[in-house]
Amino acid sequence: MAVNWGGVAGILVFYLLILFVGLWASRKSRGSKDQEQTMLAGRNIGLFVGIFTMTATWVGGGYINGTAENIFKANKNSGLVWTQAIWGYATSLVLGGLFFAKTMRSKGYVTMLDPFQLKYGSRMGGLLFIPALTGEIFWTAAILNALGSTVSVVLDLDMTLSVIVSACIAVFYTLLGGLYSVAYTDVIQLICIFLGLWFCVPFAMTNEAVEPIGSTASEWLGTIEPDQAGLWIESALMLMFGGIPWQAYFQRVLSSKTPGKAQIISFVASLGCVVMVIPSVLIGAVGASTNWNDTAIDLEKTDPYGQSSIILPLVVQYLTPPAVSFVGLGAVSAAVMSSTDSSILSASSMFTHNIYKKLFRARAGKRELAWVMRASIVVAGVIATVLGLSITSIYGLFVFCSDFVYVVLFPQLLCVIHFSKCNTYGSLLAYIVALVLRFGGGDHVLGIPALIKYPYYDEEEEVQLFPYKTLAMLSSLVTILVVSYSLDYLFKKGTIPKRYDFFRCVVNLPPSKLDQEEHSDHEADFELQTCDPSVPSDPEDTKTEEQVPLNE
């Protein structure tokens, strides 16, 4: 396979564009040692940029490449009917806007973990950091994996170098600009995806080697067998509810100028997710409708991962004219690269604010935290790069991210926001229950064998047919509520003596907790923005000349 020099040029042009925009945006926070400025862009995101950056939370390399991959291979548990991320993540944005965005923004939290640490204590918040971090890192790994598959097609080289270089560029401008750089590159990213892929679609669909996709629907639609109905429903629930508890999502919510705008951004971005993925769906269908023997590529030799993970760049390169592939491959590669910054920034924000500062260095100064933030960005980038080079299925890795947070984090987030009497005892026990039930069922992506064989377990395929992930999630939710409310009642009634409140979260409260019970503006303990309704939360009331809304 010869090197596509036009594609190489396209990738370089779009890489430089993303890098330039990232560096330009970094001027807004240059020299700032304020963590809120770096993490949340001074809570000054306007509607225009907010909608773009929220949409880009989901629409990236894993989303577009993984969708085409899953539609193309159309075997068991794949095809269009099984590619539920298309509408599942869009629904998660609507649900997040309805039930979480306004509350979280009005409280003035800095990260998604703040309400957990405020209610359950720093150590329990540290435990919940683990699934939150894992989700962000695996998400970044899926994006980098998609990037490597694209560039390896263009350059006919091992993808390791391309992934490392791209990760370094994304880490570089994230280090300099924080959320400012991330938000502005997200705008360019979405424009690149929309224009680049739609530019390629008509040429690919009219290629001589491609049959009309309507006549080959059986090849890419996929089917749902009767014994798979439970798994289909579970997968849908996992994407809808597992798409909510993400720091990358709440980072945009918390950076919005007002709670109302946070909701609007969530709702509009959900529509953007559906619109942006349409060309990827068509490209996957085109790949399944192509007689690859009539093209200039031997598909079986080119794709060692089962003719699926690199189908999008293959269609763009081999079924469109050189000038078109220049735009398509360049745009997709740049979009994939720029997607890595969001998750890297999210992971480092949680570590710096909720782990390093809250657990280890409560008196750390701004300069120290700034350096910790920079170091954690680099470490997160390195870990994600290693994982991205190790796991081959983009869509499998993409879905696993929501799998983990769905089972462990969603019930925890729901309870801490909407059920006032939940406490550390219920949270800790629910955490253990979720992990045991989820990973006891095994995991093919991570290579974990099934220790618990749920009903209808397929011994031959070694697949769980029972919706055990939803069972684990519901069990965790019930555990939090039952344990928390029972102990709350028993402690306050005096049935259990006060001295047995070991976690000091129900009746044996420390002074700081007692003060929090008496005053609604308890966020001061967390160095959070006041939530007193008499004090406006809109940063416009206190903005300086340097704090200009991103879209103004």
CSV table of C-alpha atoms in Angstrom, one decimal, residues 14 31 36 70 83 91 116 139 143 155 164 173 204 268 296 312 325 360 367 376 415 420 480:
chain,number,residue,atom,x,y,z
A,14,PHE,CA,-5.3,20.3,10.1
A,31,GLY,CA,0.2,33.2,33.6
A,36,GLU,CA,-10.9,27.7,38.5
A,70,ASN,CA,-19.9,-1.1,14.4
A,83,THR,CA,-25.0,1.2,17.4
A,91,THR,CA,-30.5,11.2,25.4
A,116,PHE,CA,-19.5,13.5,47.1
A,139,TRP,CA,-12.3,7.4,26.7
A,143,ILE,CA,-9.9,8.4,20.8
A,155,LEU,CA,1.0,6.5,6.1
A,164,ILE,CA,2.3,9.5,20.5
A,173,TYR,CA,-1.8,23.1,24.3
A,204,ALA,CA,-17.9,7.4,-1.6
A,268,VAL,CA,-28.9,21.8,22.1
A,296,ALA,CA,-6.8,-0.8,-4.9
A,312,LEU,CA,-13.8,5.0,8.0
A,325,SER,CA,-9.4,12.3,0.8
A,360,PHE,CA,-3.0,15.1,50.8
A,367,ARG,CA,1.6,27.7,42.5
A,376,SER,CA,-1.3,15.2,36.1
A,415,CYS,CA,-28.4,9.8,45.3
A,420,SER,CA,-30.7,14.2,51.1
A,480,ILE,CA,-27.4,3.2,49.0
